CSV table of C-alpha atoms in Angstrom, one decimal:
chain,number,residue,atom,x,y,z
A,1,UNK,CA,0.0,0.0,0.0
A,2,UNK,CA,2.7,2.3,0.8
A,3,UNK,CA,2.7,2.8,-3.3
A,4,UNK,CA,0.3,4.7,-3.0
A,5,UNK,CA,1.9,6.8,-0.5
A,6,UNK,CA,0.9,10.9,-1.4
A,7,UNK,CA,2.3,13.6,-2.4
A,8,UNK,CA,3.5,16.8,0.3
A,9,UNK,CA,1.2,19.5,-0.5
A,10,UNK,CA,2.6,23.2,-0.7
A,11,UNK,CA,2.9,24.4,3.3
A,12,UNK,CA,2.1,21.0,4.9
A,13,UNK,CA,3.5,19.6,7.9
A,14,UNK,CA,5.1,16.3,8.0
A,15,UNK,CA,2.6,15.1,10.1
A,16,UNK,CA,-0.1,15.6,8.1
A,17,UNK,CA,0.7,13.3,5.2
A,18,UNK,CA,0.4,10.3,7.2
A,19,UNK,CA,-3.4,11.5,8.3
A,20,UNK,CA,-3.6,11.3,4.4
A,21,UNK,CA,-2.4,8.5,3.9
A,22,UNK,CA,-4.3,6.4,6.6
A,23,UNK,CA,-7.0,7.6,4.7
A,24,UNK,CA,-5.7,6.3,1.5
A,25,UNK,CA,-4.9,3.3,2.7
A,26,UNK,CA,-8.0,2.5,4.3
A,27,UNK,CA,-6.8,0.4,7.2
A,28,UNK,CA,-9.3,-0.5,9.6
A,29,UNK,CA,-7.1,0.4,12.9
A,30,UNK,CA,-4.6,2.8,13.4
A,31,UNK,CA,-1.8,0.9,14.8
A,32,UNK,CA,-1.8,-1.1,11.4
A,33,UNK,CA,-0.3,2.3,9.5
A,34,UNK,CA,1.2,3.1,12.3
A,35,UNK,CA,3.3,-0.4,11.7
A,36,UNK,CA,2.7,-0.2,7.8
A,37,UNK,CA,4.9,3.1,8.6
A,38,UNK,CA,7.5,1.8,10.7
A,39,UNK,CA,6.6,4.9,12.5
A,40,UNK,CA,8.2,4.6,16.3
A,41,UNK,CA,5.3,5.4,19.5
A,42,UNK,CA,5.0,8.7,21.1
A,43,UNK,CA,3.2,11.5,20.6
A,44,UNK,CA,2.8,13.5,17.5
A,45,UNK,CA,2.7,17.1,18.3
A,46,UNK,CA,2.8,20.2,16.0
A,47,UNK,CA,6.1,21.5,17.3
A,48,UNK,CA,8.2,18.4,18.5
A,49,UNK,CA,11.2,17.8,16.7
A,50,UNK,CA,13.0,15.7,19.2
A,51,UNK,CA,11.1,12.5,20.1
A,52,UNK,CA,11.9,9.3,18.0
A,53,UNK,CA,8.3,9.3,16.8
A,54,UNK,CA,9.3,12.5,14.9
A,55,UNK,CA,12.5,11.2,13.7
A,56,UNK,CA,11.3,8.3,12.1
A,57,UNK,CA,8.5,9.9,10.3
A,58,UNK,CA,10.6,12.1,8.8
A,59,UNK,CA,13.0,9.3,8.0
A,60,UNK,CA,9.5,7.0,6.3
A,61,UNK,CA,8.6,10.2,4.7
A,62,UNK,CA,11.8,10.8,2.9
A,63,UNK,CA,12.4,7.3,2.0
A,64,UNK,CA,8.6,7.2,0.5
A,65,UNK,CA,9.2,10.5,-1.2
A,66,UNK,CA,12.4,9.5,-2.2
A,67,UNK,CA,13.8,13.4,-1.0
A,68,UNK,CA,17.1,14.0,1.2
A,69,UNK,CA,15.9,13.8,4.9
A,70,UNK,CA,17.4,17.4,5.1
A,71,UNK,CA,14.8,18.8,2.5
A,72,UNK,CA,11.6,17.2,3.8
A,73,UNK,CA,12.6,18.5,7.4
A,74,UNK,CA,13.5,21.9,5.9
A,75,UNK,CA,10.3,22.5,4.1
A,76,UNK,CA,7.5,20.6,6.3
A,77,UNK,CA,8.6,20.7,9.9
A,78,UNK,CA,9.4,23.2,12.5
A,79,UNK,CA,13.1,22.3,12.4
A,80,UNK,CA,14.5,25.5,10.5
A,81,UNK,CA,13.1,27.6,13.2
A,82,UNK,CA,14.0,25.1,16.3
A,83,UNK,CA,17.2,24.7,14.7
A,84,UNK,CA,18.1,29.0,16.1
A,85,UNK,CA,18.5,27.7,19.6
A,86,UNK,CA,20.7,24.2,19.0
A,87,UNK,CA,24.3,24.3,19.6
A,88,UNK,CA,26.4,23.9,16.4
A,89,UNK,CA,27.8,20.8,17.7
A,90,UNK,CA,24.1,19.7,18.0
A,91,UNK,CA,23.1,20.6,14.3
A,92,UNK,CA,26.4,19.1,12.9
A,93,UNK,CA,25.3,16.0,14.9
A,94,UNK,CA,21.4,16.1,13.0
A,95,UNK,CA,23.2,16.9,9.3
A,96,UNK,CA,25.6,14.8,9.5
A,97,UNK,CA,23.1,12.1,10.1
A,98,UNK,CA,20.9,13.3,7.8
A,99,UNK,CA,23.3,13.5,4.7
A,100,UNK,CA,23.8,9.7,5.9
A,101,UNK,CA,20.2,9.5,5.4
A,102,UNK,CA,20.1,7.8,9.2
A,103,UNK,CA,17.3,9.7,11.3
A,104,UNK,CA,19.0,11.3,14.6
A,105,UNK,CA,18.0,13.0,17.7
A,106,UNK,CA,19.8,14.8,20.0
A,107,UNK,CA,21.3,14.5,23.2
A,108,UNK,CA,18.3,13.7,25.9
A,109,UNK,CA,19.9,17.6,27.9
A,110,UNK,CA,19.2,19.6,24.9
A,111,UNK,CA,15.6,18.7,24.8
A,112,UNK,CA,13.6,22.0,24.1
A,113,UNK,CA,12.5,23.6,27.5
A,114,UNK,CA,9.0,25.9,26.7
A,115,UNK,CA,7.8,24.9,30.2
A,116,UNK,CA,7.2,28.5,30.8
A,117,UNK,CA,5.5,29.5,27.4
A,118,UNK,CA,1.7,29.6,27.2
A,119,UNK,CA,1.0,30.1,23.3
A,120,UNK,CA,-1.4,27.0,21.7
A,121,UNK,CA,0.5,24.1,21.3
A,122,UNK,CA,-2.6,22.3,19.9
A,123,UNK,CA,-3.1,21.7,16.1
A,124,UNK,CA,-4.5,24.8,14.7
A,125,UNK,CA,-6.1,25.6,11.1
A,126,UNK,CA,-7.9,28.4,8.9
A,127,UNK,CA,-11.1,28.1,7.7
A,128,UNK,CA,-10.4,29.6,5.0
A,129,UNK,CA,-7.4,27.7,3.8
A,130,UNK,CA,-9.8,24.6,4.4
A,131,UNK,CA,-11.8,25.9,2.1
A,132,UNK,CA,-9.4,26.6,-0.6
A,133,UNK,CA,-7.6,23.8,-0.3
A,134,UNK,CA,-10.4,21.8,-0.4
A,135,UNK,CA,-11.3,23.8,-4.2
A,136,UNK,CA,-7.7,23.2,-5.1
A,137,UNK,CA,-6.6,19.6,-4.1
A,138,UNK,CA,-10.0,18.1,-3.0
A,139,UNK,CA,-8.9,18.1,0.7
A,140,UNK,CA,-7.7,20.3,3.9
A,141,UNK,CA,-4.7,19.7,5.2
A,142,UNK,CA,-2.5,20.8,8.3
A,143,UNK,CA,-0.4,23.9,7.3
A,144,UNK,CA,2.8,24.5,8.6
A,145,UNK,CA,3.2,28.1,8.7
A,146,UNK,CA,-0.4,27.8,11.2
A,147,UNK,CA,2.1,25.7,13.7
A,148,UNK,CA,4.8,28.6,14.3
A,149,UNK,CA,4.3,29.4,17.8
A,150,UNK,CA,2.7,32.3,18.8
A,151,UNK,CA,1.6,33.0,15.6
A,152,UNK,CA,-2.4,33.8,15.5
A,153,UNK,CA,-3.0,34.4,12.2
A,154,UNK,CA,-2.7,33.2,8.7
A,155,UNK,CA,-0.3,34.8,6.6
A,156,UNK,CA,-2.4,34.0,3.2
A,157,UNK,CA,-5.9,35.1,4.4
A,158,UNK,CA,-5.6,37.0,8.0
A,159,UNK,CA,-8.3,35.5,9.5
A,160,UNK,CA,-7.3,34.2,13.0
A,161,UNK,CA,-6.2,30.6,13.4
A,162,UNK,CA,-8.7,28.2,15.0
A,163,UNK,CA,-7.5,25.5,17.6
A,164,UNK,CA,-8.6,22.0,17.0
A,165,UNK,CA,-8.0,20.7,20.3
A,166,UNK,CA,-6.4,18.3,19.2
A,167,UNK,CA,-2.8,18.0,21.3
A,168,UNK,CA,-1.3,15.2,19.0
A,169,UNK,CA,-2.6,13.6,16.2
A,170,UNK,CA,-2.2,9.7,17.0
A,171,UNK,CA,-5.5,9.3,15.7
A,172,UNK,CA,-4.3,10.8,11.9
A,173,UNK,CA,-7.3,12.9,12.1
A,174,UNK,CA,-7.6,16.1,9.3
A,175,UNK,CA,-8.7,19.5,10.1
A,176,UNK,CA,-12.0,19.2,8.7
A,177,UNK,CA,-12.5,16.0,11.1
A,178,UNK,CA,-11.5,18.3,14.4
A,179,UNK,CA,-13.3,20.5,17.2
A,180,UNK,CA,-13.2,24.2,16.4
A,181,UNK,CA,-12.3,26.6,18.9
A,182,UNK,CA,-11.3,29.7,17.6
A,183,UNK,CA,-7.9,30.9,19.3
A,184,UNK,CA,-8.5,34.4,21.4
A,185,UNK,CA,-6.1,36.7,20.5
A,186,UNK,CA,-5.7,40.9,19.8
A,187,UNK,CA,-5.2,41.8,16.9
A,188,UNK,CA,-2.9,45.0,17.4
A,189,UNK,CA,-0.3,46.6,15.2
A,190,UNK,CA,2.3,45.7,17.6
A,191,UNK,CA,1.4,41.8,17.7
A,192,UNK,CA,1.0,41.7,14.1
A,193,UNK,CA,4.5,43.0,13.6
A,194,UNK,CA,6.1,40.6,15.8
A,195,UNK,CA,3.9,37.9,13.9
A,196,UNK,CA,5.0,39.6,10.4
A,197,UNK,CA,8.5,39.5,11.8
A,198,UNK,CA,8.1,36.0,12.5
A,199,UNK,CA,7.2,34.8,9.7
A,200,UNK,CA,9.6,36.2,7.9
A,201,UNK,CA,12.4,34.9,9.5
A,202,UNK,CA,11.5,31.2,9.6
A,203,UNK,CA,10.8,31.8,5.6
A,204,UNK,CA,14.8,33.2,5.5
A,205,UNK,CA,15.1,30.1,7.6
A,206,UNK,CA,13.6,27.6,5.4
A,207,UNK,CA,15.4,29.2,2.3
A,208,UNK,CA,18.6,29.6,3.6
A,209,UNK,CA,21.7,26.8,3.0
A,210,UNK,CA,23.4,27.7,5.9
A,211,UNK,CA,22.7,27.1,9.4
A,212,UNK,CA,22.6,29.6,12.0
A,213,UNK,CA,23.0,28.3,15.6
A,214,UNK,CA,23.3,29.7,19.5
A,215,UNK,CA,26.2,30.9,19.0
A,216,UNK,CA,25.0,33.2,16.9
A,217,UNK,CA,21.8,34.0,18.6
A,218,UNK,CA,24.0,35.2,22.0
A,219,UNK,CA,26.7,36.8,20.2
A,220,UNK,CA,23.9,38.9,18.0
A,221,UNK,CA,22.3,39.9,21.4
A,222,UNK,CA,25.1,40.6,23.7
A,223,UNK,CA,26.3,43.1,20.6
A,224,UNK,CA,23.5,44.7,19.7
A,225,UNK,CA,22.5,45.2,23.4
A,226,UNK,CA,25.9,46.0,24.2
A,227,UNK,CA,26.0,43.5,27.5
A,228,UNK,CA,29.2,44.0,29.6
A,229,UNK,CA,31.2,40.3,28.9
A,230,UNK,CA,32.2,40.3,33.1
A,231,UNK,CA,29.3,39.0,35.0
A,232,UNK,CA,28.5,41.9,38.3
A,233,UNK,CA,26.4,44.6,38.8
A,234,UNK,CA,26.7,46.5,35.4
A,235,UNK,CA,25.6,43.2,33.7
A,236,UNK,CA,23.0,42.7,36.0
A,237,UNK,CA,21.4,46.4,35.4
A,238,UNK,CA,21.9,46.2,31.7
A,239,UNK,CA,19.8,43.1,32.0
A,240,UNK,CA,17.3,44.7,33.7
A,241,UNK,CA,17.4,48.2,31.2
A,242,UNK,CA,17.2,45.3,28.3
A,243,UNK,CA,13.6,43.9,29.7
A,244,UNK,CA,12.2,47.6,30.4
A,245,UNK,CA,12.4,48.2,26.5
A,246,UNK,CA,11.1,45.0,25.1
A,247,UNK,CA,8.5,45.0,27.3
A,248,UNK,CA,8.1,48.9,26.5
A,249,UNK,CA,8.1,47.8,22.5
A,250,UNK,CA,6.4,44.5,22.8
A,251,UNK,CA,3.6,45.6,24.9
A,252,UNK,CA,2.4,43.5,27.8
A,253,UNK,CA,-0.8,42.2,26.0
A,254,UNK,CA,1.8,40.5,23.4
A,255,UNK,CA,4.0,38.9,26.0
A,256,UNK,CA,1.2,37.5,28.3
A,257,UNK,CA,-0.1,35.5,25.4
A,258,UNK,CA,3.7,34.0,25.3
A,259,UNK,CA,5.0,33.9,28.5
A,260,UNK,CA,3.0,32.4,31.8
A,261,UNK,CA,4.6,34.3,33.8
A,262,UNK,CA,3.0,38.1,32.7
A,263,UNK,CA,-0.5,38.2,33.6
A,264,UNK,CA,-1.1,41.3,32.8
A,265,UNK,CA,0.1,44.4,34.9
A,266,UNK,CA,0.7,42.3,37.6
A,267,UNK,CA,4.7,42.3,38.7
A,268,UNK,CA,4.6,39.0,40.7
A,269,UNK,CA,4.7,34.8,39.7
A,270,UNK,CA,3.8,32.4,42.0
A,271,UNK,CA,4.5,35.0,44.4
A,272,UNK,CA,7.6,36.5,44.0
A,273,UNK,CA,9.0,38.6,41.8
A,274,UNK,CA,8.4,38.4,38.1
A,275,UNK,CA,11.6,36.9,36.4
A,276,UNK,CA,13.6,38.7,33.9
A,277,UNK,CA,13.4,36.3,31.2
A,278,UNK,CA,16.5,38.2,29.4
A,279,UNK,CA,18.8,37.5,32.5
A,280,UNK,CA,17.5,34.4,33.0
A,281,UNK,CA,17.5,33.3,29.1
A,282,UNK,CA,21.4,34.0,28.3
A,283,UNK,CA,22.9,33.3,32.1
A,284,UNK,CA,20.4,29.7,32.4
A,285,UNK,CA,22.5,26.7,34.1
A,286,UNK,CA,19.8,24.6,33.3
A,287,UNK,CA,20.8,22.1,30.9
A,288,UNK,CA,17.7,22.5,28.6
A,289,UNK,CA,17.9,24.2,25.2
A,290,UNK,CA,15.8,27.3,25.7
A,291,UNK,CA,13.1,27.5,23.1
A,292,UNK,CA,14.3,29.8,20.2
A,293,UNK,CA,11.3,32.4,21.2
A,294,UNK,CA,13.4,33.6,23.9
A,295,UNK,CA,15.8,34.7,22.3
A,296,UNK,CA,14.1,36.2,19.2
A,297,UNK,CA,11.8,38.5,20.9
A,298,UNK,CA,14.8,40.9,22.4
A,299,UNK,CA,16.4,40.7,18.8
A,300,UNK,CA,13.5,41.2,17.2
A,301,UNK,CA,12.4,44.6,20.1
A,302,UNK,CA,16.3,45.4,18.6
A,303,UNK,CA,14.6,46.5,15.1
A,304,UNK,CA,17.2,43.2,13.9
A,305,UNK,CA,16.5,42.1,10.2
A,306,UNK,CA,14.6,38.7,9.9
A,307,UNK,CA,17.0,37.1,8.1
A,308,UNK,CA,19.7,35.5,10.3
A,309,UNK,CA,22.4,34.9,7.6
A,310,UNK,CA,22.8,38.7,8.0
A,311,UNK,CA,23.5,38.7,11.9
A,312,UNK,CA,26.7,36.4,11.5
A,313,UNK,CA,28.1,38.7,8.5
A,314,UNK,CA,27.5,41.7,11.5
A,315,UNK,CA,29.4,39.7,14.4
């Protein structure tokens, strides 16, 4: 059956092509594509790139579609934007593999750590992509670009992106099969320029041959920000200048629907004080990988260009 395996649609997520395909197939359970697949257990979640599940979808996927692992998780998974916040040594690790055409994870410590983000992390859609696609192809499908995190919006129609409710989707269900919630969101100038931003970048992302890491990401912010290099006091209170103008050119409303820890005007978490996710971002002992959010919304307050390419050439 797997000759009939389909096609990747324009914008679709990995995921979604094996939700197609169970319906191609027609099997009656779905643990008999799942092992039709050679697809490994766990959850499939919109922005998880480092579970085996993941890894060996993409790797049944590329080997169906007969493309380099590389371009499939390039042009239909999250991976481009995750990739901002891996250590080189990481993403040499996951291309060298991939060239290899071996799927890869990394190290268990660099698992992304978005314990304290609140955006949807469900499966999300727009209606009126469903609706187009559906005119175009004959189906809806899950879109990639609606999975960037905190993104609320699609960039082809503007109309706000609707959750499903559906966390994972084990159960290979389409769009048009889910629960629709809509997403609450503002829609102000300042949200939709981060969002505009956003987008941007993980396009330059997706495009781009090179690989921006880390590195990069802390070197672009300690320059532009102009951080002291000796940890003290005058690192400390740069820190704390840093925060006061993102938050003064983010706007509170835009970081409360990212971070858990903003809830409104209020200055205390659980509390205490609300933490300076700057200081605690780039000066973090914990062994997590901080999601790549972190660090983009002070580069992006920065007025920095989407395209990363053009922060190493600055460094």
């Amino acid at each position: 059956m797997t000759s009939f395996f389909p096609a990747l649609m324009p914008d679709e997520h990995l995921f979604s092509i094996f939700a197609r395909y169970h319906q191609i197939a027609g099997n009656s359970t779905i643990d008999r594509t799942k092992e039709q697949l050679g697809l490994a257990a766990g959850p499939m979640k919109p922005q998880d790139i480092s579970n085996q599940t993941f890894h060996t979808a993409l790797k049944t996927a590329a080997t169906l579609l007969r493309q380099p692992l590389s371009k499939v998780a390039r042009g239909h998974t999250l991976v481009p934007l995750s990739r901002l916040s891996l250590p080189s040594k990481i993403q040499d690790q996951l291309l060298s593999a991939w060239d290899n055409d071996q799927s890869s994870i990394p190290a268990p410590k660099t698992l992304m750590n978005d314990r304290m983000l609140t955006f949807d992390k469900s499966w999300r859609f727009c209606n009126e992509c469903i609706k187009t696609d559906t005119r175009e192809v004959g189906f809806g499908y899950w879109h990639l670009s609606h999975q960037i995190p905190s993104i609320m919006r699609c960039k082809i129609h503007q109309a706000p992106l609707l959750s499903s409710g559906l966390k994972t989707l084990n159960d290979f269900q389409l769009p048009r099969d889910a629960h629709e919630n809509t997403v609450q969101g503002s829609a102000t100038l300042i949200e939709n320029r981060w969002e505009c931003w956003l987008m941007e970048l993980f396009a330059s992302c997706q495009a781009s041959g090179s690989w921006v890491g880390l590195e990069v990401l802390i070197a672009t912010f300690e320059k532009v920000w102009r951080v002291p290099r000796k940890p003290g006091w005058a690192r400390a209170q740069r820190y704390e200048e840093i925060l006061g103008y993102v938050e003064d050119v983010a706007s509170i409303p835009l970081l409360e629907t990212i971070f858990e820890f903003y809830q409104g005007d209020r200055l205390t978490y659980r509390g205490r004080a609300r933490p300076n996710f700057i200081r605690t971002t780039f000066e973090s002992t914990d062994p997590k990988i901080r999601h790549p959010i972190y660090y983009l919304l002070p580069i992006w307050a920065a007025g920095l260009s989407p395209h990363p390419a053009e922060w190493s050439r600055e460094l």
